Amino acid sequence: FVCQMEEVLDVYQQPYDPKRPQICMDEMPKQLLAEKYEPLPVQTGAVQKQDYEYKRNGTTNIFLLFEPLTGKRYIEMKAQRTSVDWAHAMKKLSDELYPTAETIVLVMDNLNTHKLASFYEAFEPDEAHRLSRRFELHYTPKHGSWLNMAEIELSALVRQCLNRRIPDEKTLDAEAQAWASERNKQVVKVDWRFTTADARIKLKHLYPNIQV
C-alpha cells in the first residue's frame, strides 16, 4: 500500500510540464432510468411530484479524465467497461486530447482492464505498441482510490448533475458534457495538499516498524 501511495503522491508533486501532462482517470456505471408516469408539475405551494415507479433503460459507463494542474476535465461515454472500451478511451486521450505530449502520466485505480495489454486486445500490434509507449502508468493502491483526484471529480459530477433519473445515453452525455464545459471554463482545480511527509505522519500505522 505505502509504496503505491507514495508513488502517486510523488506524481502530484511534479510541476506542470505540457510535454508530460498529469492525467487522473476514473470511471463509473450509470443506470439509465426513464419516468413511467409523467411527473406532476410545480404548482403554487407544491413541489413537483414524481412517481416512485420508473422504467429501466440499461446502463452506460462514464470515463472521466482530469488534468488537475490545468483544471481541465473530459468525459467519454461507453456502452460497456471492457478492456477494449478503456483502450479506445485512452487512444482518444493520446491522439485527440494530448497529441503533442511526449508522455502522458496517468494515475488510475488497478482495475483489471486498466492495463497496457488492453491495447493489444483493441488494436493491431503496431498500433498497440505505439499507444503503450505513450503512457506512464501509476496505480492507486487497493483501498486507496481516495488518492485519485478523478474520483473527486466524479463525486462532484454525481452531486451536481446526475443525482436524478436520466432516461438515455444521449441526454446523459449532453448534460455531463455541459457540466464539464462549465467547470473547464471556470478552471476548477483540486487543491491537493496531502504529501508524502503528511502520509508518514498521519498514516504512520501503515508503515512497518523498523527496529534498528
PDB file of C-alpha atoms in Angstrom:
ATOM      1  CA  PHE A   1       0.000   0.000   0.000  1.00  0.00           C
ATOM      2  CA  VAL A   2       2.559   2.590   1.106  1.00  0.00           C
ATOM      3  CA  CYS A   3       4.810   2.087  -1.936  1.00  0.00           C
ATOM      4  CA  GLN A   4       1.999   2.779  -4.413  1.00  0.00           C
ATOM      5  CA  MET A   5       0.638   5.605  -2.269  1.00  0.00           C
ATOM      6  CA  GLU A   6       3.984   7.405  -2.165  1.00  0.00           C
ATOM      7  CA  GLU A   7       4.447   6.836  -5.894  1.00  0.00           C
ATOM      8  CA  VAL A   8       1.151   8.616  -6.621  1.00  0.00           C
ATOM      9  CA  LEU A   9       1.928  11.402  -4.149  1.00  0.00           C
ATOM     10  CA  ASP A  10       5.290  11.926  -5.849  1.00  0.00           C
ATOM     11  CA  VAL A  11       3.470  12.365  -9.171  1.00  0.00           C
ATOM     12  CA  TYR A  12       1.273  15.055  -7.619  1.00  0.00           C
ATOM     13  CA  GLN A  13       4.366  16.961  -6.502  1.00  0.00           C
ATOM     14  CA  GLN A  14       5.760  17.234 -10.026  1.00  0.00           C
ATOM     15  CA  PRO A  15       5.499  20.702 -11.646  1.00  0.00           C
ATOM     16  CA  TYR A  16       3.380  21.333 -14.698  1.00  0.00           C
ATOM     17  CA  ASP A  17       5.000  20.190 -17.922  1.00  0.00           C
ATOM     18  CA  PRO A  18       2.931  20.306 -21.141  1.00  0.00           C
ATOM     19  CA  LYS A  19       5.142  17.575 -22.574  1.00  0.00           C
ATOM     20  CA  ARG A  20       4.272  15.315 -19.611  1.00  0.00           C
ATOM     21  CA  PRO A  21       0.650  16.113 -18.691  1.00  0.00           C
ATOM     22  CA  GLN A  22      -0.597  14.522 -15.488  1.00  0.00           C
ATOM     23  CA  ILE A  23      -3.997  12.911 -16.029  1.00  0.00           C
ATOM     24  CA  CYS A  24      -6.186  11.243 -13.422  1.00  0.00           C
ATOM     25  CA  MET A  25      -8.663   8.749 -14.828  1.00  0.00           C
ATOM     26  CA  ASP A  26     -11.691   7.108 -13.247  1.00  0.00           C
ATOM     27  CA  GLU A  27     -14.891   5.504 -14.473  1.00  0.00           C
ATOM     28  CA  MET A  28     -18.341   4.650 -13.153  1.00  0.00           C
ATOM     29  CA  PRO A  29     -21.519   2.962 -14.409  1.00  0.00           C
ATOM     30  CA  LYS A  30     -24.727   4.975 -14.602  1.00  0.00           C
ATOM     31  CA  GLN A  31     -28.144   3.353 -14.711  1.00  0.00           C
ATOM     32  CA  LEU A  32     -30.487   4.927 -17.251  1.00  0.00           C
ATOM     33  CA  LEU A  33     -33.958   5.448 -15.804  1.00  0.00           C
ATOM     34  CA  ALA A  34     -36.981   6.919 -17.555  1.00  0.00           C
ATOM     35  CA  GLU A  35     -40.210   8.113 -15.988  1.00  0.00           C
ATOM     36  CA  LYS A  36     -43.018   5.561 -16.181  1.00  0.00           C
ATOM     37  CA  TYR A  37     -45.587   8.251 -15.489  1.00  0.00           C
ATOM     38  CA  GLU A  38     -45.340  11.950 -16.293  1.00  0.00           C
ATOM     39  CA  PRO A  39     -44.374  13.907 -13.138  1.00  0.00           C
ATOM     40  CA  LEU A  40     -46.895  16.412 -11.802  1.00  0.00           C
ATOM     41  CA  PRO A  41     -45.566  19.933 -12.445  1.00  0.00           C
ATOM     42  CA  VAL A  42     -44.681  22.507  -9.837  1.00  0.00           C
ATOM     43  CA  GLN A  43     -47.682  24.461  -8.575  1.00  0.00           C
ATOM     44  CA  THR A  44     -48.097  27.315  -6.148  1.00  0.00           C
ATOM     45  CA  GLY A  45     -47.374  25.908  -2.717  1.00  0.00           C
ATOM     46  CA  ALA A  46     -46.426  22.455  -4.029  1.00  0.00           C
ATOM     47  CA  VAL A  47     -43.206  20.977  -5.392  1.00  0.00           C
ATOM     48  CA  GLN A  48     -43.010  18.725  -8.445  1.00  0.00           C
ATOM     49  CA  LYS A  49     -44.281  15.234  -7.692  1.00  0.00           C
ATOM     50  CA  GLN A  50     -42.513  12.205  -9.150  1.00  0.00           C
ATOM     51  CA  ASP A  51     -43.902   8.680  -9.110  1.00  0.00           C
ATOM     52  CA  TYR A  52     -41.736   6.060  -7.418  1.00  0.00           C
ATOM     53  CA  GLU A  53     -42.048   3.701 -10.400  1.00  0.00           C
ATOM     54  CA  TYR A  54     -39.613   4.056 -13.283  1.00  0.00           C
ATOM     55  CA  LYS A  55     -38.515   2.302 -16.457  1.00  0.00           C
ATOM     56  CA  ARG A  56     -35.048   0.783 -16.718  1.00  0.00           C
ATOM     57  CA  ASN A  57     -33.218   1.585 -19.954  1.00  0.00           C
ATOM     58  CA  GLY A  58     -29.972  -0.257 -19.256  1.00  0.00           C
ATOM     59  CA  THR A  59     -26.676   1.257 -18.171  1.00  0.00           C
ATOM     60  CA  THR A  60     -23.786   3.168 -19.658  1.00  0.00           C
ATOM     61  CA  ASN A  61     -20.243   3.768 -18.473  1.00  0.00           C
ATOM     62  CA  ILE A  62     -18.720   7.177 -17.815  1.00  0.00           C
ATOM     63  CA  PHE A  63     -14.967   7.661 -18.330  1.00  0.00           C
ATOM     64  CA  LEU A  64     -13.700  10.845 -16.688  1.00  0.00           C
ATOM     65  CA  LEU A  65     -10.243  12.246 -17.472  1.00  0.00           C
ATOM     66  CA  PHE A  66      -8.987  15.080 -15.274  1.00  0.00           C
ATOM     67  CA  GLU A  67      -5.833  17.177 -15.557  1.00  0.00           C
ATOM     68  CA  PRO A  68      -5.585  18.712 -12.072  1.00  0.00           C
ATOM     69  CA  LEU A  69      -2.792  21.186 -12.819  1.00  0.00           C
ATOM     70  CA  THR A  70      -4.787  22.930 -15.554  1.00  0.00           C
ATOM     71  CA  GLY A  71      -8.330  22.382 -14.285  1.00  0.00           C
ATOM     72  CA  LYS A  72      -9.441  20.531 -17.407  1.00  0.00           C
ATOM     73  CA  ARG A  73     -11.683  17.507 -17.480  1.00  0.00           C
ATOM     74  CA  TYR A  74     -13.061  15.400 -20.312  1.00  0.00           C
ATOM     75  CA  ILE A  75     -15.906  12.892 -20.331  1.00  0.00           C
ATOM     76  CA  GLU A  76     -16.346   9.912 -22.626  1.00  0.00           C
ATOM     77  CA  MET A  77     -19.406   7.662 -22.689  1.00  0.00           C
ATOM     78  CA  LYS A  78     -19.130   3.966 -23.472  1.00  0.00           C
ATOM     79  CA  ALA A  79     -21.846   1.322 -23.554  1.00  0.00           C
ATOM     80  CA  GLN A  80     -19.600  -1.057 -21.583  1.00  0.00           C
ATOM     81  CA  ARG A  81     -16.485  -1.008 -19.429  1.00  0.00           C
ATOM     82  CA  THR A  82     -14.360  -3.658 -21.123  1.00  0.00           C
ATOM     83  CA  SER A  83     -10.644  -3.629 -21.887  1.00  0.00           C
ATOM     84  CA  VAL A  84     -11.435  -2.563 -25.442  1.00  0.00           C
ATOM     85  CA  ASP A  85     -13.568   0.363 -24.236  1.00  0.00           C
ATOM     86  CA  TRP A  86     -10.745   1.534 -21.984  1.00  0.00           C
ATOM     87  CA  ALA A  87      -8.227   1.189 -24.809  1.00  0.00           C
ATOM     88  CA  HIS A  88     -10.320   3.335 -27.155  1.00  0.00           C
ATOM     89  CA  ALA A  89     -10.805   5.980 -24.458  1.00  0.00           C
ATOM     90  CA  MET A  90      -7.033   6.098 -23.945  1.00  0.00           C
ATOM     91  CA  LYS A  91      -6.437   6.375 -27.693  1.00  0.00           C
ATOM     92  CA  LYS A  92      -8.660   9.452 -27.750  1.00  0.00           C
ATOM     93  CA  LEU A  93      -6.765  10.856 -24.768  1.00  0.00           C
ATOM     94  CA  SER A  94      -3.469  10.271 -26.579  1.00  0.00           C
ATOM     95  CA  ASP A  95      -4.241  11.242 -30.143  1.00  0.00           C
ATOM     96  CA  GLU A  96      -7.037  13.814 -29.876  1.00  0.00           C
ATOM     97  CA  LEU A  97      -6.734  15.477 -26.480  1.00  0.00           C
ATOM     98  CA  TYR A  98      -2.932  15.456 -25.992  1.00  0.00           C
ATOM     99  CA  PRO A  99      -1.377  14.733 -29.414  1.00  0.00           C
ATOM    100  CA  THR A 100       1.755  16.834 -28.753  1.00  0.00           C
ATOM    101  CA  ALA A 101       2.574  15.291 -25.376  1.00  0.00           C
ATOM    102  CA  GLU A 102       5.743  13.210 -25.238  1.00  0.00           C
ATOM    103  CA  THR A 103       4.471  11.072 -22.342  1.00  0.00           C
ATOM    104  CA  ILE A 104       1.082  11.059 -20.636  1.00  0.00           C
ATOM    105  CA  VAL A 105       1.455  10.447 -16.902  1.00  0.00           C
ATOM    106  CA  LEU A 106      -1.697   8.551 -15.992  1.00  0.00           C
ATOM    107  CA  VAL A 107      -2.999   7.954 -12.450  1.00  0.00           C
ATOM    108  CA  MET A 108      -5.853   5.451 -12.024  1.00  0.00           C
ATOM    109  CA  ASP A 109      -7.023   2.504  -9.971  1.00  0.00           C
ATOM    110  CA  ASN A 110      -5.766  -1.006 -10.592  1.00  0.00           C
ATOM    111  CA  LEU A 111      -8.843  -2.362 -12.366  1.00  0.00           C
ATOM    112  CA  ASN A 112      -8.072  -5.410 -14.499  1.00  0.00           C
ATOM    113  CA  THR A 113      -8.989  -3.518 -17.698  1.00  0.00           C
ATOM    114  CA  HIS A 114      -6.599  -0.647 -16.939  1.00  0.00           C
ATOM    115  CA  LYS A 115      -3.542  -2.331 -18.447  1.00  0.00           C
ATOM    116  CA  LEU A 116      -1.267  -1.675 -21.402  1.00  0.00           C
ATOM    117  CA  ALA A 117      -2.173  -5.181 -22.537  1.00  0.00           C
ATOM    118  CA  SER A 118      -5.675  -3.856 -23.265  1.00  0.00           C
ATOM    119  CA  PHE A 119      -4.269  -2.020 -26.292  1.00  0.00           C
ATOM    120  CA  TYR A 120      -3.377  -5.391 -27.809  1.00  0.00           C
ATOM    121  CA  GLU A 121      -6.982  -6.562 -27.380  1.00  0.00           C
ATOM    122  CA  ALA A 122      -8.297  -3.489 -29.219  1.00  0.00           C
ATOM    123  CA  PHE A 123      -5.725  -2.733 -31.939  1.00  0.00           C
ATOM    124  CA  GLU A 124      -3.221  -4.288 -34.299  1.00  0.00           C
ATOM    125  CA  PRO A 125       0.205  -4.934 -32.703  1.00  0.00           C
ATOM    126  CA  ASP A 126       1.949  -1.913 -34.259  1.00  0.00           C
ATOM    127  CA  GLU A 127      -0.776   0.463 -33.084  1.00  0.00           C
ATOM    128  CA  ALA A 128      -0.960  -1.167 -29.666  1.00  0.00           C
ATOM    129  CA  HIS A 129       2.801  -0.849 -29.262  1.00  0.00           C
ATOM    130  CA  ARG A 130       2.706   2.822 -30.299  1.00  0.00           C
ATOM    131  CA  LEU A 131      -0.016   3.627 -27.791  1.00  0.00           C
ATOM    132  CA  SER A 132       1.583   1.688 -24.949  1.00  0.00           C
ATOM    133  CA  ARG A 133       4.720   3.816 -25.330  1.00  0.00           C
ATOM    134  CA  ARG A 134       2.661   6.994 -24.964  1.00  0.00           C
ATOM    135  CA  PHE A 135       1.748   6.329 -21.321  1.00  0.00           C
ATOM    136  CA  GLU A 136       3.456   6.213 -17.949  1.00  0.00           C
ATOM    137  CA  LEU A 137       1.072   4.408 -15.580  1.00  0.00           C
ATOM    138  CA  HIS A 138       0.730   4.947 -11.834  1.00  0.00           C
ATOM    139  CA  TYR A 139      -1.823   2.905  -9.906  1.00  0.00           C
ATOM    140  CA  THR A 140      -3.539   3.835  -6.664  1.00  0.00           C
ATOM    141  CA  PRO A 141      -3.265   1.038  -4.080  1.00  0.00           C
ATOM    142  CA  LYS A 142      -6.106  -1.259  -3.109  1.00  0.00           C
ATOM    143  CA  HIS A 143      -8.488   0.620  -0.781  1.00  0.00           C
ATOM    144  CA  GLY A 144      -6.680   3.811  -1.797  1.00  0.00           C
ATOM    145  CA  SER A 145      -8.974   5.157  -4.506  1.00  0.00           C
ATOM    146  CA  TRP A 146      -9.196   8.414  -2.490  1.00  0.00           C
ATOM    147  CA  LEU A 147      -5.730   9.152  -3.906  1.00  0.00           C
ATOM    148  CA  ASN A 148      -7.229   9.517  -7.387  1.00  0.00           C
ATOM    149  CA  MET A 149      -8.332  13.109  -7.998  1.00  0.00           C
ATOM    150  CA  ALA A 150     -10.624  11.938 -10.797  1.00  0.00           C
ATOM    151  CA  GLU A 151     -12.732  10.262  -8.117  1.00  0.00           C
ATOM    152  CA  ILE A 152     -13.283  13.698  -6.564  1.00  0.00           C
ATOM    153  CA  GLU A 153     -14.477  14.981  -9.935  1.00  0.00           C
ATOM    154  CA  LEU A 154     -16.811  12.018 -10.415  1.00  0.00           C
ATOM    155  CA  SER A 155     -18.303  12.700  -6.999  1.00  0.00           C
ATOM    156  CA  ALA A 156     -18.915  16.333  -7.985  1.00  0.00           C
ATOM    157  CA  LEU A 157     -20.471  15.201 -11.277  1.00  0.00           C
ATOM    158  CA  VAL A 158     -22.898  12.906  -9.460  1.00  0.00           C
ATOM    159  CA  ARG A 159     -23.866  15.527  -6.858  1.00  0.00           C
ATOM    160  CA  GLN A 160     -24.250  18.430  -9.263  1.00  0.00           C
ATOM    161  CA  CYS A 161     -25.582  16.771 -12.399  1.00  0.00           C
ATOM    162  CA  LEU A 162     -26.506  13.097 -12.213  1.00  0.00           C
ATOM    163  CA  ASN A 163     -28.423  12.748  -8.941  1.00  0.00           C
ATOM    164  CA  ARG A 164     -31.744  12.214 -10.697  1.00  0.00           C
ATOM    165  CA  ARG A 165     -33.351   9.983 -13.320  1.00  0.00           C
ATOM    166  CA  ILE A 166     -31.804  10.294 -16.773  1.00  0.00           C
ATOM    167  CA  PRO A 167     -33.557   8.258 -19.486  1.00  0.00           C
ATOM    168  CA  ASP A 168     -30.939   7.667 -22.196  1.00  0.00           C
ATOM    169  CA  GLU A 169     -27.264   7.935 -23.072  1.00  0.00           C
ATOM    170  CA  LYS A 170     -27.765  10.917 -25.391  1.00  0.00           C
ATOM    171  CA  THR A 171     -29.295  13.003 -22.589  1.00  0.00           C
ATOM    172  CA  LEU A 172     -26.699  11.779 -20.113  1.00  0.00           C
ATOM    173  CA  ASP A 173     -23.833  12.697 -22.429  1.00  0.00           C
ATOM    174  CA  ALA A 174     -25.268  16.144 -23.230  1.00  0.00           C
ATOM    175  CA  GLU A 175     -25.709  17.043 -19.574  1.00  0.00           C
ATOM    176  CA  ALA A 176     -22.350  15.643 -18.480  1.00  0.00           C
ATOM    177  CA  GLN A 177     -20.543  17.493 -21.291  1.00  0.00           C
ATOM    178  CA  ALA A 178     -22.289  20.746 -20.321  1.00  0.00           C
ATOM    179  CA  TRP A 179     -21.174  20.213 -16.703  1.00  0.00           C
ATOM    180  CA  ALA A 180     -17.574  19.555 -17.770  1.00  0.00           C
ATOM    181  CA  SER A 181     -17.551  22.552 -20.124  1.00  0.00           C
ATOM    182  CA  GLU A 182     -18.729  24.894 -17.363  1.00  0.00           C
ATOM    183  CA  ARG A 183     -16.138  23.639 -14.864  1.00  0.00           C
ATOM    184  CA  ASN A 184     -13.410  23.910 -17.516  1.00  0.00           C
ATOM    185  CA  LYS A 185     -14.468  27.490 -18.249  1.00  0.00           C
ATOM    186  CA  GLN A 186     -14.216  28.270 -14.541  1.00  0.00           C
ATOM    187  CA  VAL A 187     -10.848  26.421 -14.353  1.00  0.00           C
ATOM    188  CA  VAL A 188     -11.972  24.410 -11.334  1.00  0.00           C
ATOM    189  CA  LYS A 189      -8.973  22.649  -9.821  1.00  0.00           C
ATOM    190  CA  VAL A 190      -8.410  20.381  -6.842  1.00  0.00           C
ATOM    191  CA  ASP A 191      -6.404  21.963  -4.040  1.00  0.00           C
ATOM    192  CA  TRP A 192      -4.390  18.830  -3.231  1.00  0.00           C
ATOM    193  CA  ARG A 193      -2.278  19.321  -0.099  1.00  0.00           C
ATOM    194  CA  PHE A 194      -1.628  15.779   1.095  1.00  0.00           C
ATOM    195  CA  THR A 195       2.056  14.959   0.626  1.00  0.00           C
ATOM    196  CA  THR A 196       4.361  12.047   1.354  1.00  0.00           C
ATOM    197  CA  ALA A 197       5.536  13.842   4.513  1.00  0.00           C
ATOM    198  CA  ASP A 198       1.906  14.098   5.671  1.00  0.00           C
ATOM    199  CA  ALA A 199       1.328  10.410   4.913  1.00  0.00           C
ATOM    200  CA  ARG A 200       4.281   9.342   7.056  1.00  0.00           C
ATOM    201  CA  ILE A 201       2.767  11.212   9.997  1.00  0.00           C
ATOM    202  CA  LYS A 202      -0.994  10.728   9.607  1.00  0.00           C
ATOM    203  CA  LEU A 203      -0.785   7.178   8.262  1.00  0.00           C
ATOM    204  CA  LYS A 204       2.153   6.061  10.375  1.00  0.00           C
ATOM    205  CA  HIS A 205       0.315   2.851  11.328  1.00  0.00           C
ATOM    206  CA  LEU A 206       0.570   1.654   7.712  1.00  0.00           C
ATOM    207  CA  TYR A 207       4.360   1.738   7.697  1.00  0.00           C
ATOM    208  CA  PRO A 208       6.428  -1.169   9.049  1.00  0.00           C
ATOM    209  CA  ASN A 209       8.070  -0.632  12.432  1.00  0.00           C
ATOM    210  CA  ILE A 210      11.776  -0.966  11.736  1.00  0.00           C
ATOM    211  CA  GLN A 211      13.892  -1.804  14.782  1.00  0.00           C
ATOM    212  CA  VAL A 212      17.457  -0.508  14.391  1.00  0.00           C
TER     213      VAL A 212
END
